[in-house]
mmCIF file of C-alpha atoms in Angstrom:
data_model
loop_
_atom_site.group_PDB
_atom_site.id
_atom_site.type_symbol
_atom_site.label_atom_id
_atom_site.label_comp_id
_atom_site.label_asym_id
_atom_site.label_seq_id
_atom_site.Cartn_x
_atom_site.Cartn_y
_atom_site.Cartn_z
ATOM 1 C CA MET A 1370 -60.850 -46.777 -6.167
ATOM 2 C CA PRO A 1371 -57.937 -46.887 -3.698
ATOM 3 C CA ALA A 1372 -56.489 -43.610 -2.523
ATOM 4 C CA THR A 1373 -53.153 -42.535 -3.913
ATOM 5 C CA PRO A 1374 -50.558 -42.921 -1.168
ATOM 6 C CA ALA A 1375 -48.721 -39.803 -0.018
ATOM 7 C CA TRP A 1376 -45.257 -39.376 -1.509
ATOM 8 C CA PRO A 1377 -42.816 -39.251 0.019
ATOM 9 C CA PRO A 1378 -44.251 -41.325 2.881
ATOM 10 C CA ASP A 1379 -44.133 -40.037 6.453
ATOM 11 C CA SER A 1380 -41.482 -42.633 7.285
ATOM 12 C CA THR A 1381 -39.002 -41.152 4.801
ATOM 13 C CA PRO A 1382 -35.702 -40.386 6.572
ATOM 14 C CA ARG A 1383 -34.683 -36.729 6.709
ATOM 15 C CA LEU A 1384 -31.060 -35.585 6.800
ATOM 16 C CA PHE A 1385 -29.024 -32.394 6.763
ATOM 17 C CA VAL A 1386 -26.184 -32.263 4.240
ATOM 18 C CA ASP A 1387 -23.523 -29.570 4.194
ATOM 19 C CA THR A 1388 -23.638 -29.397 0.400
ATOM 20 C CA ALA A 1389 -25.669 -27.154 -1.885
ATOM 21 C CA LEU A 1390 -28.499 -29.162 -3.430
ATOM 22 C CA ALA A 1391 -30.022 -28.868 -6.896
ATOM 23 C CA ALA A 1392 -32.314 -30.962 -9.055
ATOM 24 C CA GLY A 1393 -30.470 -33.649 -10.996
ATOM 25 C CA ALA A 1394 -27.312 -33.538 -8.878
ATOM 26 C CA THR A 1395 -25.842 -36.635 -7.247
ATOM 27 C CA LEU A 1396 -24.533 -36.905 -3.727
ATOM 28 C CA THR A 1397 -22.527 -39.562 -1.913
ATOM 29 C CA VAL A 1398 -23.452 -40.215 1.724
ATOM 30 C CA ASP A 1399 -21.078 -42.125 3.976
ATOM 31 C CA GLY A 1400 -20.095 -42.368 7.646
ATOM 32 C CA ALA A 1401 -22.778 -42.083 10.312
ATOM 33 C CA GLN A 1402 -25.447 -40.953 7.861
ATOM 34 C CA ALA A 1403 -24.828 -43.953 5.611
ATOM 35 C CA HIS A 1404 -24.965 -46.269 8.628
ATOM 36 C CA TYR A 1405 -28.315 -44.747 9.620
ATOM 37 C CA LEU A 1406 -29.788 -45.171 6.152
ATOM 38 C CA LEU A 1407 -28.390 -48.653 5.548
ATOM 39 C CA ALA A 1408 -28.504 -50.306 8.963
ATOM 40 C CA VAL A 1409 -31.401 -48.506 10.647
ATOM 41 C CA MET A 1410 -33.713 -47.509 7.795
ATOM 42 C CA ARG A 1411 -32.740 -50.443 5.523
ATOM 43 C CA ALA A 1412 -32.590 -48.138 2.523
ATOM 44 C CA LYS A 1413 -32.384 -49.837 -0.877
ATOM 45 C CA PRO A 1414 -32.010 -48.456 -4.411
ATOM 46 C CA GLY A 1415 -35.135 -46.498 -5.232
ATOM 47 C CA ALA A 1416 -35.860 -45.548 -1.615
ATOM 48 C CA PRO A 1417 -36.716 -41.881 -0.959
ATOM 49 C CA VAL A 1418 -34.656 -39.629 1.326
ATOM 50 C CA ARG A 1419 -35.475 -36.045 2.297
ATOM 51 C CA LEU A 1420 -32.494 -33.691 2.395
ATOM 52 C CA PHE A 1421 -31.994 -30.073 3.449
ATOM 53 C CA ASP A 1422 -28.868 -27.966 3.098
ATOM 54 C CA ASP A 1423 -29.521 -24.737 5.096
ATOM 55 C CA GLN A 1424 -29.193 -22.883 1.794
ATOM 56 C CA SER A 1425 -31.873 -23.748 -0.744
ATOM 57 C CA GLY A 1426 -34.463 -25.620 1.311
ATOM 58 C CA GLU A 1427 -35.583 -29.247 1.325
ATOM 59 C CA TRP A 1428 -35.319 -31.728 -1.530
ATOM 60 C CA LEU A 1429 -36.518 -35.228 -2.307
ATOM 61 C CA ALA A 1430 -33.703 -37.579 -3.231
ATOM 62 C CA THR A 1431 -33.665 -41.213 -4.299
ATOM 63 C CA VAL A 1432 -31.098 -43.881 -3.487
ATOM 64 C CA ALA A 1433 -29.367 -44.665 -6.784
ATOM 65 C CA GLU A 1434 -26.708 -47.059 -5.492
ATOM 66 C CA ALA A 1435 -26.033 -48.645 -2.116
ATOM 67 C CA SER A 1436 -22.883 -50.407 -1.005
ATOM 68 C CA ARG A 1437 -21.934 -51.664 2.436
ATOM 69 C CA ARG A 1438 -20.658 -48.301 3.633
ATOM 70 C CA ALA A 1439 -21.995 -45.601 1.331
ATOM 71 C CA LEU A 1440 -24.944 -44.576 -0.780
ATOM 72 C CA THR A 1441 -25.272 -42.487 -3.906
ATOM 73 C CA LEU A 1442 -28.344 -40.276 -3.960
ATOM 74 C CA THR A 1443 -29.935 -38.538 -6.937
ATOM 75 C CA ILE A 1444 -31.574 -35.206 -6.121
ATOM 76 C CA GLY A 1445 -35.089 -34.798 -7.457
ATOM 77 C CA ALA A 1446 -37.782 -32.221 -6.800
ATOM 78 C CA GLN A 1447 -37.599 -29.412 -4.284
ATOM 79 C CA LEU A 1448 -40.101 -29.985 -1.494
ATOM 80 C CA ALA A 1449 -39.831 -26.607 0.238
ATOM 81 C CA PRO A 1450 -37.705 -23.439 0.099
ATOM 82 C CA ARG A 1451 -35.496 -22.425 2.997
ATOM 83 C CA GLU A 1452 -37.720 -21.107 5.764
ATOM 84 C CA ALA A 1453 -37.888 -17.445 6.732
ATOM 85 C CA VAL A 1454 -36.370 -17.130 10.198
ATOM 86 C CA PRO A 1455 -37.143 -14.383 12.753
ATOM 87 C CA ASP A 1456 -34.017 -12.316 13.384
ATOM 88 C CA LEU A 1457 -33.580 -13.427 16.989
ATOM 89 C CA TRP A 1458 -30.281 -14.164 18.704
ATOM 90 C CA LEU A 1459 -30.001 -16.135 21.907
ATOM 91 C CA CYS A 1460 -26.974 -14.914 23.867
ATOM 92 C CA ALA A 1461 -26.553 -17.249 26.811
ATOM 93 C CA ALA A 1462 -23.840 -17.990 29.325
ATOM 94 C CA PRO A 1463 -22.889 -21.644 28.804
ATOM 95 C CA ILE A 1464 -23.571 -24.086 31.607
ATOM 96 C CA LYS A 1465 -22.233 -27.537 32.217
ATOM 97 C CA ARG A 1466 -22.226 -30.200 29.531
ATOM 98 C CA GLY A 1467 -25.596 -31.747 28.897
ATOM 99 C CA ARG A 1468 -27.507 -28.632 29.833
ATOM 100 C CA ILE A 1469 -25.838 -26.390 27.245
ATOM 101 C CA ASP A 1470 -26.427 -29.141 24.674
ATOM 102 C CA TRP A 1471 -30.103 -29.071 25.644
ATOM 103 C CA VAL A 1472 -30.231 -25.283 25.251
ATOM 104 C CA ALA A 1473 -28.729 -25.539 21.750
ATOM 105 C CA GLU A 1474 -31.236 -28.229 20.817
ATOM 106 C CA LYS A 1475 -34.272 -26.318 22.100
ATOM 107 C CA ALA A 1476 -33.109 -23.018 20.624
ATOM 108 C CA THR A 1477 -33.026 -24.739 17.250
ATOM 109 C CA GLU A 1478 -36.501 -26.195 17.710
ATOM 110 C CA LEU A 1479 -37.911 -22.805 18.731
ATOM 111 C CA GLY A 1480 -36.570 -21.025 15.648
ATOM 112 C CA VAL A 1481 -33.598 -18.994 16.912
ATOM 113 C CA ALA A 1482 -31.486 -17.530 14.108
ATOM 114 C CA ARG A 1483 -28.191 -17.342 16.020
ATOM 115 C CA LEU A 1484 -26.825 -18.829 19.232
ATOM 116 C CA VAL A 1485 -24.088 -16.821 20.941
ATOM 117 C CA PRO A 1486 -22.420 -18.440 23.973
ATOM 118 C CA VAL A 1487 -21.344 -15.631 26.327
ATOM 119 C CA ALA A 1488 -18.573 -15.769 28.914
ATOM 120 C CA THR A 1489 -19.437 -13.807 32.067
ATOM 121 C CA ARG A 1490 -17.693 -13.338 35.423
ATOM 122 C CA ARG A 1491 -19.585 -16.283 36.951
ATOM 123 C CA THR A 1492 -19.548 -18.573 33.928
ATOM 124 C CA VAL A 1493 -18.063 -21.915 34.961
ATOM 125 C CA VAL A 1494 -17.434 -23.142 31.399
ATOM 126 C CA ASP A 1495 -14.358 -21.659 29.725
ATOM 127 C CA ARG A 1496 -14.439 -23.663 26.485
ATOM 128 C CA LEU A 1497 -17.082 -25.276 24.333
ATOM 129 C CA ASN A 1498 -17.125 -28.213 21.960
ATOM 130 C CA ALA A 1499 -18.594 -26.421 18.955
ATOM 131 C CA GLU A 1500 -18.719 -29.628 16.917
ATOM 132 C CA ARG A 1501 -20.853 -31.348 19.559
ATOM 133 C CA LEU A 1502 -23.170 -28.346 19.897
ATOM 134 C CA ARG A 1503 -23.546 -28.174 16.131
ATOM 135 C CA ALA A 1504 -24.417 -31.878 16.016
ATOM 136 C CA HIS A 1505 -27.214 -31.338 18.547
ATOM 137 C CA MET A 1506 -28.546 -28.445 16.475
ATOM 138 C CA VAL A 1507 -28.488 -30.505 13.291
ATOM 139 C CA GLU A 1508 -30.297 -33.405 14.934
ATOM 140 C CA ALA A 1509 -32.963 -31.059 16.293
ATOM 141 C CA ALA A 1510 -33.471 -29.470 12.863
ATOM 142 C CA GLU A 1511 -33.765 -32.897 11.231
ATOM 143 C CA GLN A 1512 -36.426 -33.990 13.694
ATOM 144 C CA CYS A 1513 -38.524 -30.816 13.856
ATOM 145 C CA GLU A 1514 -38.719 -30.156 10.100
ATOM 146 C CA ARG A 1515 -36.561 -27.038 10.081
ATOM 147 C CA THR A 1516 -34.937 -26.114 6.769
ATOM 148 C CA ALA A 1517 -32.624 -23.517 8.355
ATOM 149 C CA LEU A 1518 -29.978 -24.010 11.010
ATOM 150 C CA PRO A 1519 -29.046 -21.385 13.601
ATOM 151 C CA ASP A 1520 -25.655 -19.791 13.226
ATOM 152 C CA LEU A 1521 -23.342 -20.825 16.087
ATOM 153 C CA ALA A 1522 -21.007 -18.068 17.264
ATOM 154 C CA PRO A 1523 -17.797 -18.701 19.213
ATOM 155 C CA LEU A 1524 -17.667 -18.217 22.975
ATOM 156 C CA THR A 1525 -17.676 -14.426 23.368
ATOM 157 C CA PRO A 1526 -16.709 -12.450 26.502
ATOM 158 C CA LEU A 1527 -19.571 -10.267 27.691
ATOM 159 C CA PRO A 1528 -17.550 -6.996 27.457
ATOM 160 C CA ALA A 1529 -16.687 -7.764 23.817
ATOM 161 C CA LEU A 1530 -20.300 -8.599 23.033
ATOM 162 C CA LEU A 1531 -21.549 -5.327 24.499
ATOM 163 C CA ALA A 1532 -18.804 -3.201 22.953
ATOM 164 C CA ALA A 1533 -19.694 -4.424 19.463
ATOM 165 C CA TRP A 1534 -23.461 -4.429 19.944
ATOM 166 C CA PRO A 1535 -25.104 -3.611 16.596
ATOM 167 C CA ALA A 1536 -27.224 -0.488 16.427
ATOM 168 C CA GLY A 1537 -30.873 -1.229 15.923
ATOM 169 C CA ARG A 1538 -30.876 -4.673 17.552
ATOM 170 C CA ALA A 1539 -32.953 -4.773 20.731
ATOM 171 C CA LEU A 1540 -31.233 -6.440 23.687
ATOM 172 C CA TYR A 1541 -33.674 -8.018 26.131
ATOM 173 C CA PHE A 1542 -31.748 -9.180 29.174
ATOM 174 C CA ALA A 1543 -33.169 -11.225 31.995
ATOM 175 C CA ASP A 1544 -32.424 -9.129 35.055
ATOM 176 C CA GLU A 1545 -32.592 -10.846 38.439
ATOM 177 C CA GLU A 1546 -33.550 -7.489 39.961
ATOM 178 C CA GLY A 1547 -36.638 -7.312 37.791
ATOM 179 C CA GLY A 1548 -37.876 -5.566 34.712
ATOM 180 C CA ALA A 1549 -40.848 -5.328 32.397
ATOM 181 C CA PRO A 1550 -42.589 -8.586 31.495
ATOM 182 C CA LEU A 1551 -40.923 -9.791 28.284
ATOM 183 C CA ALA A 1552 -44.245 -10.642 26.665
ATOM 184 C CA GLU A 1553 -45.324 -6.998 27.035
ATOM 185 C CA VAL A 1554 -42.219 -5.282 25.680
ATOM 186 C CA ALA A 1555 -41.107 -7.704 22.945
ATOM 187 C CA ARG A 1556 -41.274 -6.128 19.512
ATOM 188 C CA PRO A 1557 -40.792 -7.608 16.006
ATOM 189 C CA GLY A 1558 -37.513 -6.953 14.255
ATOM 190 C CA ALA A 1559 -33.867 -7.540 14.993
ATOM 191 C CA ALA A 1560 -33.593 -8.659 18.603
ATOM 192 C CA ALA A 1561 -31.536 -10.667 21.059
ATOM 193 C CA ILE A 1562 -32.147 -12.291 24.413
ATOM 194 C CA LEU A 1563 -29.330 -12.270 26.962
ATOM 195 C CA ILE A 1564 -29.369 -14.900 29.717
ATOM 196 C CA GLY A 1565 -26.794 -14.925 32.494
ATOM 197 C CA PRO A 1566 -25.058 -17.825 34.216
ATOM 198 C CA GLU A 1567 -26.025 -19.723 37.327
ATOM 199 C CA GLY A 1568 -25.631 -17.107 40.041
ATOM 200 C CA GLY A 1569 -26.595 -14.298 37.681
ATOM 201 C CA PHE A 1570 -24.746 -11.266 36.427
ATOM 202 C CA THR A 1571 -22.506 -9.296 38.752
ATOM 203 C CA ALA A 1572 -23.478 -5.734 39.657
ATOM 204 C CA GLU A 1573 -20.763 -4.423 37.324
ATOM 205 C CA GLU A 1574 -22.001 -6.581 34.452
ATOM 206 C CA ARG A 1575 -25.582 -5.500 35.018
ATOM 207 C CA ALA A 1576 -24.525 -1.854 34.898
ATOM 208 C CA ALA A 1577 -22.569 -2.452 31.671
ATOM 209 C CA ILE A 1578 -25.566 -4.131 30.053
ATOM 210 C CA ARG A 1579 -27.906 -1.334 31.087
ATOM 211 C CA ALA A 1580 -25.486 1.176 29.540
ATOM 212 C CA VAL A 1581 -26.154 -0.274 26.074
ATOM 213 C CA PRO A 1582 -28.788 1.994 24.476
ATOM 214 C CA ALA A 1583 -30.725 -0.964 23.056
ATOM 215 C CA ALA A 1584 -30.866 -2.853 26.382
ATOM 216 C CA VAL A 1585 -34.215 -3.563 28.016
ATOM 217 C CA ALA A 1586 -34.340 -5.273 31.408
ATOM 218 C CA VAL A 1587 -37.057 -7.921 31.424
ATOM 219 C CA SER A 1588 -38.701 -10.263 33.874
ATOM 220 C CA LEU A 1589 -39.519 -13.912 33.211
ATOM 221 C CA GLY A 1590 -42.077 -14.215 35.964
ATOM 222 C CA PRO A 1591 -42.245 -14.523 39.752
ATOM 223 C CA ARG A 1592 -40.092 -17.635 40.111
ATOM 224 C CA ILE A 1593 -36.334 -18.093 39.973
ATOM 225 C CA LEU A 1594 -35.505 -20.151 36.870
ATOM 226 C CA ARG A 1595 -32.447 -22.216 36.130
ATOM 227 C CA ALA A 1596 -30.294 -20.691 33.415
ATOM 228 C CA ASP A 1597 -31.275 -23.285 30.811
ATOM 229 C CA THR A 1598 -34.974 -22.997 31.670
ATOM 230 C CA ALA A 1599 -34.777 -19.194 31.500
ATOM 231 C CA ALA A 1600 -33.241 -19.326 28.021
ATOM 232 C CA VAL A 1601 -35.990 -21.520 26.609
ATOM 233 C CA ALA A 1602 -38.772 -19.634 28.404
ATOM 234 C CA ALA A 1603 -37.512 -16.285 27.124
ATOM 235 C CA VAL A 1604 -37.269 -17.456 23.528
ATOM 236 C CA ALA A 1605 -40.780 -18.933 23.699
ATOM 237 C CA LEU A 1606 -42.168 -15.669 25.104
ATOM 238 C CA TRP A 1607 -40.521 -13.586 22.383
ATOM 239 C CA MET A 1608 -41.652 -15.929 19.611
ATOM 240 C CA ALA A 1609 -45.238 -15.811 20.908
ATOM 241 C CA ALA A 1610 -45.266 -12.031 21.276
ATOM 242 C CA ALA A 1611 -43.120 -10.827 18.377
ATOM 243 C CA GLY A 1612 -41.846 -13.797 16.369
ATOM 244 C CA ASP A 1613 -43.417 -16.146 13.849
ATOM 245 C CA TRP A 1614 -45.751 -17.817 16.368
ATOM 246 C CA ILE A 1615 -48.152 -14.907 15.906
ATOM 247 C CA LYS A 1616 -48.813 -15.752 12.240
#
């Protein structure tokens, strides 16, 4: 007797939609997403599509109608609820285009709950394309099976970030002058990782960070890391020591 094939198949396309999903609802997909389904995936009526909305989880939909430029999808069964996300923020000084996009992508893959770009004295980027960063985060979530997207905060000056630091949220900051190994001091619960720009924090900024009661200076090892590498390494260390990698 032949085995029953898995449904939906592994080749089923997976998309994020900025619309609340529910069983029995219909949804029209157009633009770039429609082009992907029609031209790349060759979707026809009856074809399955996996959707997630960053609110209720992931759902199985079926193509009901397909025209040259749009598709109508019917929402079926829920495949998974929205994932539980560790309460970790990544606060990082933005670096040049391409590298900050990579940081946003990898932060999403690693499970960060919130990405906060931080403007410091030595930050060379004074504005960010939030739409482009968001697109990289969405693409990463689509590819790595996430059902939750990180919140993307606006570019925030370091003094403003520190002045409004929430009580009870640990602030692990990568200090070029050294600190405790992050893997040894990371603790579960509300936390944030602060990564400086290329060239590091100034002495005044370092003093201001250390003045925050929740701040903990940490080391990321014996080698000097690029800012983007440091961000990803720090998040991975925290997830392994205190996040959902320990489950």
